Amino acid sequence: MQIPTTQKQWQLIRDGNAYKLQLGEAPVRTPGANEVLIRMHAASLNRRDVFVMAGQYPMPPRAAVVPLSDGAGVVAAVGSGTSRFKVGDKVTPIFFPNWIKGRPTGNATEVSLGGAVDGVLSEYVTISEESVVAMPASLSFEEAATLPCAAVTAFNGLFTRGRLQAGDYVLLEGTGGVSIFGLQFAAAAGAKPIITSSSDEKLARAKTLGAIGGVNYRTNPDWEKAVRPVTGGAGVQHVLEVGGKDTLQKALATLGPGGHIALIGGLGGFGGQIPAPALMGANITVSGIYVGSRENFEAMNAFIEKHRIKPVIDKVVEFKDGASAYKLMESGEFLGKIVIRIAS
Ligand SMILES: NC(=O)c1ccc[n+]([C@@H]2O[C@H](COP(=O)([O-])OP(=O)(O)OC[C@H]3O[C@@H](n4cnc5c(N)ncnc54)[C@H](OP(=O)(O)O)[C@@H]3O)[C@@H](O)[C@H]2O)c1
């Protein structure tokens, strides 16, 4: 493979507290010892990337950063001593490049792609081979590009921390990236997903993906009261809580005895009380989830392969139109993931 010396790259250029997205040229960095050079084929957005651009995500004081944590591509060159991957391997960088396995130690969760360090919205990425996983063979580059943040987060919320079992009821909030992966994973494991949305059309679509129940939270502000009957009155065993202050109390009200709530997001802003006595009384487990490690990612990929799960992609936009992917995410007019094609 012929490696160019320069490449096209999207950059977030600091503009006060926020950033402006700009397409530019950048050098291609030759991989050093134990590094791989990845020819990126696709990238995908998370809500976090919109927060980054708006200056609502903790960022180092750098004048410019390459955006997006999530992408997939093929190894184009390797540095000396590289042993995990070879040229031609299809790979996906991990969200936290320094969190390999076990509990996060040191600064493992302070450094994320498209955050404290450059991300993947670039024709080439040079990165430690330790910070990369093999793509599930059953997925395309575009599908694999959706996995590093939202999917790993949903997987850890349900399985690693939630210990989900077949037959459990699972509540998903909204039809964005984390929630749709949560729906697909829960359904594949034989659990019973119930989902909320602001749109009846999206609820209908979610049912085709395996949801056994759905509640429109816009037309039904007391949606938590509509969730319980779907469980026969007993309550759900799992919640992936992404709404934050708008949803936390309602989500807690849907939980049955022995349930688990994974605190993940703050779509409506962070906040809300944790009612300790009620949670103790019902033996509820509350977990904070921050994406996960390479080990978690690899476990999830095995699950995806085993169950032949296909990520739900709402739209694929071309690399030159990268800014339109952000606009689509800001509009909320999508279900699942938004992907940017970098190369065919
Ligand atoms: N802790 C972590 O490691 C981690 C990892 C990934 C994401 N997150 C966080 O989790 C949240 C979701 O991320 P995402 O990437 O999945 O988002 P996303 O793909 O942008 O999903 C947004 C969807 O959520 C629904 N929604 C929006 N506001 C809502 C609200 N106030 N209450 C309930 N539902 C609402 C809407 O669904 P409908 O259109 O169907 O109504 C919207 O389309 C974000 O806060 C993100 O920062 C955290």
Short mmCIF file of C-alpha atoms in Angstrom, two decimals, residues 99-102 152 155-156 160 291-301:
data_model
loop_
_atom_site.label_atom_id
_atom_site.label_comp_id
_atom_site.label_asym_id
_atom_site.label_seq_id
_atom_site.Cartn_x
_atom_site.Cartn_y
_atom_site.Cartn_z
CA TRP A 99 -7.36 1.58 29.58
CA ILE A 100 -6.43 -1.94 28.59
CA LYS A 101 -8.08 -4.16 31.22
CA GLY A 102 -9.33 -4.40 34.77
CA VAL A 152 -19.00 -0.66 24.78
CA PHE A 155 -22.44 -3.68 26.90
CA ASN A 156 -20.77 -2.80 30.22
CA THR A 160 -20.10 -6.41 32.90
CA VAL A 291 -17.27 3.51 28.37
CA GLY A 292 -14.82 0.70 29.19
CA SER A 293 -11.50 -0.98 28.56
CA ARG A 294 -9.99 -2.83 25.62
CA GLU A 295 -10.80 -6.04 27.45
CA ASN A 296 -14.49 -5.01 27.61
CA PHE A 297 -14.43 -4.08 23.91
CA GLU A 298 -13.03 -7.48 22.96
CA ALA A 299 -15.65 -9.27 25.07
CA MET A 300 -18.35 -7.23 23.34
CA ASN A 301 -16.96 -8.01 19.89
#
